[in-house]
Amino acid sequence: MKLIAAMSGGVDSAVAAARAVEAGHDVIGVHLALSSNPQKYRSGARGCCTIEDSHDARRAADVIGIPFYIWDMAEEFHDGVVEDFLSEYAAGRTPNPCLRCNEKIKFAAVLDRARAMGFDGVVTGHYARTEIGPHGKTLHRAVDHSKDQSYVLSVLTIEQINGAIFPLGDTTKVDIRKEAEERGLAVAQKPDSHDICFVPSGDNAGWLRDRLGSEVGPIVDQDGTKIGEHKGAYTYTIGQRKGLGLTVPTADGSPRFVLKIEPVTNTVVVGSREELAISLMKGERPVWCGPAVDSEHKRGFVQVRAHGAALPCTYYFNDTLLVAELDEPLLGLATGQAMVIYDGDRVVGSATICETA
Amino acid sequence: MSGIYLDHAATTPMLENAIAAMDAQLRTLGNPSSLHTQGRHTRKDVEDAREILAKELDCLASEIIFTASGTEANNTAIKGIYWQQKALGKNVVVISAIEHHATLDPAQWLAEHEGAEVIYAPVTKDGVVDLVFLRNLVAKRGSEIALISIMHANNETGAIQPIAEIVKIAGNIAVHTDAAQSFKKIPLSFKSLGVMALSISAHKIGGPLGIGVLVLRRGVEIPALLHGGGQEREIRSGTLNAPAIVALATAAQDKSYDATAIAKIRDDFAARVTQVVPGSFVNAINAERLPGIVNVTFPGTQSDTLLLLMDGEKVSCSTGSACSAGVHRPSHVLMAMGHDEISAMSSLRFSFGRTSTQADCDGALAVLPSVITRGRAASGV
């Protein structure tokens, strides 16, 4: 096949590209320039698409022996990922920008462009697997569960999965680094990136404050009694316990947690640990990574964070929303996050959480 | 490496005799600044090369300053002349809007760090500097102008600039010209142009990478960028790169660049490209141009996509400029000629050289229609 390998300048995408070449594909390396004002150097585990990263990607492509180009996707990234991130926070939800990037950039803008140019698909260094089965090509967890990235890929439609190649899904990260070393790739020991790539300082709250302002608002308990003040409701996360700055203790001295963020009134609602517990979630804008989910109640697992646990549940689609009923209650779940349904290690689909109970 | 190479304006194959001259010099021991036998021997080779170049450039041997690149020659001239003139109270630097980054950036640096005011002379829609603008500017602010730096021929479109006219307009004002693209492609005489300074680069004419020349009028003393042994008139220090200098002189003497034949292939390409790709057009078509360069706009495409697809078809050509991160940017040259951003990002430069053949032209034209079709599809998504 003729493939575009998305090369970030990190070890994973470099090995993925090398493996695709070895599998006999005709591969071209592409580095996505996602920031319109790239920084010169990468600082630790933060940030990406610095000039240094694009050099690393180019060097890896040269060592592998494939052509290499840089694609400017800064505008698409800003509109589709950064703006979305901001507006979700402004609406009191907690978005996952990596998921949005896969949905709108890597497997949309890039894949569409690649296909128009006559390529068959996009290779990335994501830790996930695909299988060809009775339902066509399906998306599965990586063998290395600690690195599994199927969660952030759960927004891919069947059409997008058909154009995606994940050569690393069968290997552990440790072995990928070893393999990179053996292949003579200088990025073999480059640190993993963790934080949000477009917040190079790593200070998410500060970054949000700079852009959304820091309007002071009340912190209230479940009865609506004001017990404190905050500086910008969106910098809080559901389930957050630390950093609330509350001086009025609870009657029994038990800690308080953020239960809800109400953007319209700029209010943060806090309560006890018990009040955080939810056993039902509903998600909007579902995407099916295989056969569509219907009203039939099925047993499976739901995952609500990129590296969270797979929680046993019963799931179904009620015509507008994807519903998951948990076997065991879960503490602290923010709307805006993705609920991803698994059937064993197969990704069934995902939706954006809009309601919990 | 097989394929069709249509990027001779970026760099062109080194001449065999230049390689041989360089190889021989690499095997010769001696620092040209040393006083002993070996040093004197190498010094003679360097000075022979200087005299050959002086003849080719129509200047005095003592006017030649060897540098490590055309970029260094430009920086030395622009910054040096500016500093010299700044001391006399002049701080305006005039360049054209279509200069190479090796001129644009030093001028901008002077504005940011050294108190210069940079004025960009506009160009016509055919990419030639507007002489009326220059005349008015000199009439109005001549006493403030430290330097005028305008390229001899543009690297993206090939449009030749009226340097002799500009020198006349400038009067007593110092004029520098970047002749990296035009040297050995069209007649070039330092003396007849009348400029104070002129830059060239070896690898554009079949010489090696890493060597350039600043021709600086005899008697002109400007501050140096590099300080050290003072080898080149105290304006440029650093051990002279004898192998590259000798190879450059050899390349400069070469007579195999057939401008008429190259222009014929280029013209054939230009005429047929607009036939095989309806809607495409040649930029600076009414300007007097270098024989080897043609710049074509393909509406509805993005040139970085086209370059990738052409590369995939084993045809090498070029987009305008890229920023330091390698991200494709609209060509400032085409923008100055009246293109909008989208149109300025839909153009490719094809440049022909000594080794180009009619088969190269035919081969590139054969793959272009399918490349343009895919390129248009990709920019539509």
mmCIF file of C-alpha atoms in Angstrom, chain B residues 61-343:
data_model
loop_
_atom_site.group_PDB
_atom_site.id
_atom_site.type_symbol
_atom_site.label_atom_id
_atom_site.label_comp_id
_atom_site.label_asym_id
_atom_site.label_seq_id
_atom_site.Cartn_x
_atom_site.Cartn_y
_atom_site.Cartn_z
ATOM 1 C CA ALA B 61 41.715 41.069 -8.124
ATOM 2 C CA SER B 62 42.050 43.182 -4.999
ATOM 3 C CA GLU B 63 38.292 43.759 -5.021
ATOM 4 C CA ILE B 64 37.579 40.074 -4.397
ATOM 5 C CA ILE B 65 36.851 38.971 -0.837
ATOM 6 C CA PHE B 66 36.363 35.237 -0.356
ATOM 7 C CA THR B 67 33.582 34.234 2.026
ATOM 8 C CA ALA B 68 32.026 30.918 3.026
ATOM 9 C CA SER B 69 28.762 31.541 1.173
ATOM 10 C CA GLY B 70 26.703 33.992 -0.804
ATOM 11 C CA THR B 71 24.773 34.625 2.394
ATOM 12 C CA GLU B 72 27.959 35.658 4.184
ATOM 13 C CA ALA B 73 28.905 37.926 1.288
ATOM 14 C CA ASN B 74 25.486 39.630 1.513
ATOM 15 C CA ASN B 75 25.685 39.991 5.284
ATOM 16 C CA THR B 76 29.209 41.399 5.118
ATOM 17 C CA ALA B 77 28.226 43.959 2.495
ATOM 18 C CA ILE B 78 24.868 45.014 3.901
ATOM 19 C CA LYS B 79 25.858 45.249 7.541
ATOM 20 C CA GLY B 80 29.320 46.595 6.822
ATOM 21 C CA ILE B 81 28.170 49.346 4.473
ATOM 22 C CA TYR B 82 25.307 50.216 6.816
ATOM 23 C CA TRP B 83 27.651 50.589 9.815
ATOM 24 C CA GLN B 84 30.054 52.674 7.788
ATOM 25 C CA GLN B 85 27.253 54.973 6.596
ATOM 26 C CA LYS B 86 25.509 55.034 9.961
ATOM 27 C CA ALA B 87 28.630 56.721 11.316
ATOM 28 C CA LEU B 88 27.940 59.461 8.765
ATOM 29 C CA GLY B 89 24.386 59.853 9.995
ATOM 30 C CA LYS B 90 22.554 57.787 7.369
ATOM 31 C CA ASN B 91 20.249 55.029 8.532
ATOM 32 C CA VAL B 92 17.892 54.147 5.665
ATOM 33 C CA VAL B 93 18.403 50.762 4.005
ATOM 34 C CA VAL B 94 16.582 50.323 0.702
ATOM 35 C CA ILE B 95 15.991 46.814 -0.582
ATOM 36 C CA SER B 96 13.418 45.407 -2.966
ATOM 37 C CA ALA B 97 10.360 43.489 -1.852
ATOM 38 C CA ILE B 98 11.575 40.402 -3.742
ATOM 39 C CA GLU B 99 15.002 39.912 -2.175
ATOM 40 C CA HIS B 100 16.292 36.533 -1.082
ATOM 41 C CA HIS B 101 16.268 35.914 2.683
ATOM 42 C CA ALA B 102 20.044 36.389 2.643
ATOM 43 C CA THR B 103 19.305 40.083 1.997
ATOM 44 C CA LEU B 104 15.885 40.464 3.615
ATOM 45 C CA ASP B 105 16.992 39.080 6.945
ATOM 46 C CA PRO B 106 20.196 41.093 7.453
ATOM 47 C CA ALA B 107 18.230 44.233 6.541
ATOM 48 C CA GLN B 108 15.503 43.331 9.011
ATOM 49 C CA TRP B 109 18.125 42.539 11.621
ATOM 50 C CA LEU B 110 19.604 46.013 11.151
ATOM 51 C CA ALA B 111 16.143 47.470 11.697
ATOM 52 C CA GLU B 112 15.607 45.469 14.864
ATOM 53 C CA HIS B 113 19.041 45.876 16.404
ATOM 54 C CA GLU B 114 20.935 48.748 14.809
ATOM 55 C CA GLY B 115 18.390 51.491 14.309
ATOM 56 C CA ALA B 116 17.960 51.093 10.575
ATOM 57 C CA GLU B 117 14.832 52.092 8.720
ATOM 58 C CA VAL B 118 14.223 49.585 5.954
ATOM 59 C CA ILE B 119 12.312 50.706 2.873
ATOM 60 C CA TYR B 120 11.084 48.039 0.488
ATOM 61 C CA ALA B 121 11.008 49.088 -3.138
ATOM 62 C CA PRO B 122 7.912 47.637 -4.797
ATOM 63 C CA VAL B 123 7.988 45.665 -8.038
ATOM 64 C CA THR B 124 5.763 45.572 -11.097
ATOM 65 C CA LYS B 125 3.405 42.658 -11.680
ATOM 66 C CA ASP B 126 6.234 41.152 -13.720
ATOM 67 C CA GLY B 127 8.535 41.242 -10.753
ATOM 68 C CA VAL B 128 10.820 44.098 -11.795
ATOM 69 C CA VAL B 129 11.770 46.847 -9.341
ATOM 70 C CA ASP B 130 9.738 50.014 -9.763
ATOM 71 C CA LEU B 131 12.283 52.615 -10.897
ATOM 72 C CA VAL B 132 9.829 55.506 -10.539
ATOM 73 C CA PHE B 133 9.473 54.678 -6.866
ATOM 74 C CA LEU B 134 13.254 54.549 -6.466
ATOM 75 C CA ARG B 135 13.749 57.837 -8.283
ATOM 76 C CA ASN B 136 11.214 59.570 -6.054
ATOM 77 C CA LEU B 137 12.658 58.017 -2.948
ATOM 78 C CA VAL B 138 16.191 59.090 -3.773
ATOM 79 C CA ALA B 139 14.977 62.592 -4.654
ATOM 80 C CA LYS B 140 13.143 62.901 -1.376
ATOM 81 C CA ARG B 141 15.351 61.076 1.098
ATOM 82 C CA GLY B 142 18.634 60.497 -0.727
ATOM 83 C CA SER B 143 20.713 62.119 1.998
ATOM 84 C CA GLU B 144 19.429 59.614 4.564
ATOM 85 C CA ILE B 145 20.038 56.468 2.499
ATOM 86 C CA ALA B 146 22.958 54.362 3.712
ATOM 87 C CA LEU B 147 22.632 51.647 1.125
ATOM 88 C CA ILE B 148 20.511 50.258 -1.686
ATOM 89 C CA SER B 149 20.663 46.471 -2.057
ATOM 90 C CA ILE B 150 18.768 44.930 -4.955
ATOM 91 C CA MET B 151 19.358 41.547 -6.499
ATOM 92 C CA HIS B 152 20.669 41.202 -10.045
ATOM 93 C CA ALA B 153 18.101 38.542 -10.944
ATOM 94 C CA ASN B 154 15.349 37.031 -8.858
ATOM 95 C CA ASN B 155 15.783 33.457 -7.676
ATOM 96 C CA GLU B 156 12.078 32.524 -7.847
ATOM 97 C CA THR B 157 10.977 34.066 -11.135
ATOM 98 C CA GLY B 158 14.286 34.696 -12.888
ATOM 99 C CA ALA B 159 13.305 38.333 -13.527
ATOM 100 C CA ILE B 160 16.412 40.412 -14.250
ATOM 101 C CA GLN B 161 16.607 43.719 -12.394
ATOM 102 C CA PRO B 162 17.780 46.991 -13.945
ATOM 103 C CA ILE B 163 20.863 47.372 -11.746
ATOM 104 C CA ALA B 164 22.748 49.749 -14.052
ATOM 105 C CA GLU B 165 19.686 52.055 -14.026
ATOM 106 C CA ILE B 166 19.457 51.798 -10.273
ATOM 107 C CA VAL B 167 23.112 52.780 -9.924
ATOM 108 C CA LYS B 168 22.425 55.863 -12.051
ATOM 109 C CA ILE B 169 19.445 56.792 -9.899
ATOM 110 C CA ALA B 170 21.473 56.174 -6.744
ATOM 111 C CA GLY B 171 24.173 58.663 -7.678
ATOM 112 C CA ASN B 172 26.559 58.746 -4.732
ATOM 113 C CA ILE B 173 24.578 56.232 -2.684
ATOM 114 C CA ALA B 174 26.236 52.825 -2.211
ATOM 115 C CA VAL B 175 24.575 50.019 -4.196
ATOM 116 C CA HIS B 176 24.999 46.318 -3.466
ATOM 117 C CA THR B 177 23.646 43.572 -5.692
ATOM 118 C CA ASP B 178 23.211 39.866 -5.040
ATOM 119 C CA ALA B 179 24.227 38.213 -8.300
ATOM 120 C CA ALA B 180 24.139 34.617 -7.043
ATOM 121 C CA GLN B 181 21.583 33.555 -9.660
ATOM 122 C CA SER B 182 22.885 35.537 -12.617
ATOM 123 C CA PHE B 183 26.646 34.974 -12.548
ATOM 124 C CA LYS B 184 27.627 32.871 -15.562
ATOM 125 C CA LYS B 185 23.998 32.751 -16.751
ATOM 126 C CA ILE B 186 23.895 36.214 -18.305
ATOM 127 C CA PRO B 187 26.663 38.758 -18.905
ATOM 128 C CA LEU B 188 27.851 40.275 -15.642
ATOM 129 C CA SER B 189 30.412 43.017 -15.250
ATOM 130 C CA PHE B 190 31.190 44.593 -11.897
ATOM 131 C CA LYS B 191 32.780 47.555 -13.643
ATOM 132 C CA SER B 192 29.929 48.287 -16.065
ATOM 133 C CA LEU B 193 27.230 47.822 -13.463
ATOM 134 C CA GLY B 194 28.948 50.431 -11.335
ATOM 135 C CA VAL B 195 27.853 48.943 -8.016
ATOM 136 C CA MET B 196 29.904 49.287 -4.872
ATOM 137 C CA ALA B 197 29.468 45.649 -3.900
ATOM 138 C CA LEU B 198 28.327 42.382 -5.500
ATOM 139 C CA SER B 199 27.857 38.865 -4.133
ATOM 140 C CA ILE B 200 28.146 35.501 -5.854
ATOM 141 C CA SER B 201 28.070 31.877 -4.754
ATOM 142 C CA ALA B 202 30.120 29.012 -6.219
ATOM 143 C CA HIS B 203 27.620 26.184 -6.086
ATOM 144 C CA LYS B 204 25.153 27.929 -8.377
ATOM 145 C CA ILE B 205 27.648 27.693 -11.267
ATOM 146 C CA GLY B 206 29.022 24.177 -10.877
ATOM 147 C CA GLY B 207 31.497 25.002 -8.137
ATOM 148 C CA PRO B 208 31.506 23.540 -4.616
ATOM 149 C CA LEU B 209 29.281 24.343 -1.658
ATOM 150 C CA GLY B 210 30.754 26.511 1.060
ATOM 151 C CA ILE B 211 32.441 29.255 -0.941
ATOM 152 C CA GLY B 212 31.231 32.679 -2.008
ATOM 153 C CA VAL B 213 32.669 35.986 -3.089
ATOM 154 C CA LEU B 214 31.982 39.555 -2.107
ATOM 155 C CA VAL B 215 33.293 41.957 -4.707
ATOM 156 C CA LEU B 216 33.866 45.229 -2.875
ATOM 157 C CA ARG B 217 35.098 48.324 -4.665
ATOM 158 C CA ARG B 218 38.765 49.090 -4.127
ATOM 159 C CA GLY B 219 39.374 51.558 -1.348
ATOM 160 C CA VAL B 220 36.051 50.948 0.399
ATOM 161 C CA GLU B 221 36.684 50.022 4.012
ATOM 162 C CA ILE B 222 33.837 48.575 6.012
ATOM 163 C CA PRO B 223 33.655 46.998 9.480
ATOM 164 C CA ALA B 224 34.125 43.231 9.535
ATOM 165 C CA LEU B 225 31.685 40.545 10.675
ATOM 166 C CA LEU B 226 34.426 38.004 11.379
ATOM 167 C CA HIS B 227 37.516 39.110 13.216
ATOM 168 C CA GLY B 228 40.743 37.158 13.338
ATOM 169 C CA GLY B 229 43.715 36.811 11.027
ATOM 170 C CA GLY B 230 42.447 39.567 8.776
ATOM 171 C CA GLN B 231 43.114 37.506 5.660
ATOM 172 C CA GLU B 232 40.739 39.302 3.291
ATOM 173 C CA ARG B 233 41.400 43.043 3.511
ATOM 174 C CA GLU B 234 40.712 42.905 7.262
ATOM 175 C CA ILE B 235 37.052 42.666 6.226
ATOM 176 C CA ARG B 236 36.896 38.897 6.396
ATOM 177 C CA SER B 237 39.025 36.672 8.595
ATOM 178 C CA GLY B 238 39.447 32.938 8.472
ATOM 179 C CA THR B 239 41.932 30.619 6.766
ATOM 180 C CA LEU B 240 41.296 30.794 3.044
ATOM 181 C CA ASN B 241 39.533 27.705 1.753
ATOM 182 C CA ALA B 242 42.028 27.024 -1.014
ATOM 183 C CA PRO B 243 40.442 23.850 -2.467
ATOM 184 C CA ALA B 244 37.022 25.506 -2.774
ATOM 185 C CA ILE B 245 38.525 28.749 -4.106
ATOM 186 C CA VAL B 246 40.471 26.921 -6.805
ATOM 187 C CA ALA B 247 37.395 24.887 -7.749
ATOM 188 C CA LEU B 248 35.278 28.048 -7.917
ATOM 189 C CA ALA B 249 37.768 29.669 -10.299
ATOM 190 C CA THR B 250 37.752 26.551 -12.455
ATOM 191 C CA ALA B 251 33.954 26.565 -12.593
ATOM 192 C CA ALA B 252 33.945 30.280 -13.387
ATOM 193 C CA GLN B 253 36.104 29.660 -16.465
ATOM 194 C CA ASP B 254 33.853 26.928 -17.782
ATOM 195 C CA LYS B 255 32.173 27.706 -21.084
ATOM 196 C CA SER B 256 29.731 24.805 -21.258
ATOM 197 C CA TYR B 257 26.669 26.708 -19.980
ATOM 198 C CA ASP B 258 24.705 27.191 -23.201
ATOM 199 C CA ALA B 259 22.222 29.912 -22.318
ATOM 200 C CA THR B 260 20.480 29.745 -25.687
ATOM 201 C CA ALA B 261 19.923 25.988 -25.550
ATOM 202 C CA ILE B 262 18.771 26.118 -21.915
ATOM 203 C CA ALA B 263 16.385 28.987 -22.625
ATOM 204 C CA LYS B 264 14.945 26.975 -25.514
ATOM 205 C CA ILE B 265 14.143 23.987 -23.271
ATOM 206 C CA ARG B 266 12.746 26.326 -20.630
ATOM 207 C CA ASP B 267 10.583 28.159 -23.165
ATOM 208 C CA ASP B 268 9.282 24.890 -24.562
ATOM 209 C CA PHE B 269 8.405 23.782 -21.037
ATOM 210 C CA ALA B 270 6.672 27.092 -20.288
ATOM 211 C CA ALA B 271 4.652 26.989 -23.489
ATOM 212 C CA ARG B 272 3.521 23.401 -23.007
ATOM 213 C CA VAL B 273 2.830 23.550 -19.276
ATOM 214 C CA THR B 274 -0.015 25.999 -19.832
ATOM 215 C CA GLN B 275 -1.416 23.626 -22.457
ATOM 216 C CA VAL B 276 -1.291 20.441 -20.383
ATOM 217 C CA VAL B 277 -2.572 22.222 -17.268
ATOM 218 C CA PRO B 278 -5.371 24.567 -18.292
ATOM 219 C CA GLY B 279 -5.590 27.583 -16.017
ATOM 220 C CA SER B 280 -1.907 27.586 -15.141
ATOM 221 C CA PHE B 281 0.235 30.607 -15.953
ATOM 222 C CA VAL B 282 3.863 31.667 -16.007
ATOM 223 C CA ASN B 283 4.925 34.404 -13.601
ATOM 224 C CA ALA B 284 7.012 37.405 -14.678
ATOM 225 C CA ILE B 285 6.333 36.367 -18.263
ATOM 226 C CA ASN B 286 6.863 39.855 -19.676
ATOM 227 C CA ALA B 287 10.104 40.449 -17.812
ATOM 228 C CA GLU B 288 13.553 39.812 -19.171
ATOM 229 C CA ARG B 289 14.437 36.605 -17.371
ATOM 230 C CA LEU B 290 17.356 34.304 -16.656
ATOM 231 C CA PRO B 291 17.517 31.466 -19.203
ATOM 232 C CA GLY B 292 16.990 28.632 -16.721
ATOM 233 C CA ILE B 293 14.085 29.664 -14.485
ATOM 234 C CA VAL B 294 10.346 29.408 -14.960
ATOM 235 C CA ASN B 295 7.800 29.946 -12.209
ATOM 236 C CA VAL B 296 4.299 28.592 -12.785
ATOM 237 C CA THR B 297 1.120 29.138 -10.797
ATOM 238 C CA PHE B 298 -1.332 26.220 -10.683
ATOM 239 C CA PRO B 299 -4.571 27.655 -9.302
ATOM 240 C CA GLY B 300 -6.460 25.460 -6.861
ATOM 241 C CA THR B 301 -3.394 23.640 -5.582
ATOM 242 C CA GLN B 302 -0.921 23.923 -2.726
ATOM 243 C CA SER B 303 2.651 23.872 -3.893
ATOM 244 C CA ASP B 304 3.994 21.792 -0.993
ATOM 245 C CA THR B 305 1.546 19.048 -1.977
ATOM 246 C CA LEU B 306 2.609 19.367 -5.611
ATOM 247 C CA LEU B 307 6.265 19.127 -4.660
ATOM 248 C CA LEU B 308 5.608 15.917 -2.695
ATOM 249 C CA LEU B 309 3.704 14.394 -5.606
ATOM 250 C CA MET B 310 6.303 15.473 -8.181
ATOM 251 C CA ASP B 311 9.014 14.033 -5.936
ATOM 252 C CA GLY B 312 7.027 10.793 -5.878
ATOM 253 C CA GLU B 313 7.164 10.850 -9.687
ATOM 254 C CA LYS B 314 10.923 11.427 -9.468
ATOM 255 C CA VAL B 315 10.786 15.016 -10.641
ATOM 256 C CA SER B 316 12.561 17.510 -8.372
ATOM 257 C CA CYS B 317 11.373 21.097 -8.363
ATOM 258 C CA SER B 318 10.868 23.794 -5.759
ATOM 259 C CA THR B 319 8.238 25.832 -3.933
ATOM 260 C CA GLY B 320 8.940 29.387 -2.875
ATOM 261 C CA SER B 321 10.241 29.756 0.606
ATOM 262 C CA ALA B 322 9.856 27.809 3.825
ATOM 263 C CA CYS B 323 10.204 29.093 7.361
ATOM 264 C CA SER B 324 12.792 27.747 9.769
ATOM 265 C CA ALA B 325 10.404 25.025 10.907
ATOM 266 C CA GLY B 326 10.104 23.854 7.309
ATOM 267 C CA VAL B 327 6.518 25.014 7.048
ATOM 268 C CA HIS B 328 5.501 26.177 3.609
ATOM 269 C CA ARG B 329 4.766 29.904 3.447
ATOM 270 C CA PRO B 330 3.314 32.038 0.685
ATOM 271 C CA SER B 331 6.113 33.348 -1.518
ATOM 272 C CA HIS B 332 6.895 36.968 -0.608
ATOM 273 C CA VAL B 333 8.154 37.405 -4.159
ATOM 274 C CA LEU B 334 4.833 36.457 -5.740
ATOM 275 C CA MET B 335 2.940 38.443 -3.094
ATOM 276 C CA ALA B 336 4.980 41.508 -4.038
ATOM 277 C CA MET B 337 3.964 40.886 -7.653
ATOM 278 C CA GLY B 338 0.291 41.080 -6.717
ATOM 279 C CA HIS B 339 -0.613 37.493 -5.898
ATOM 280 C CA ASP B 340 -2.860 36.890 -2.907
ATOM 281 C CA GLU B 341 -1.748 34.429 -0.230
ATOM 282 C CA ILE B 342 -3.589 31.480 -1.707
ATOM 283 C CA SER B 343 -2.261 32.061 -5.185
#
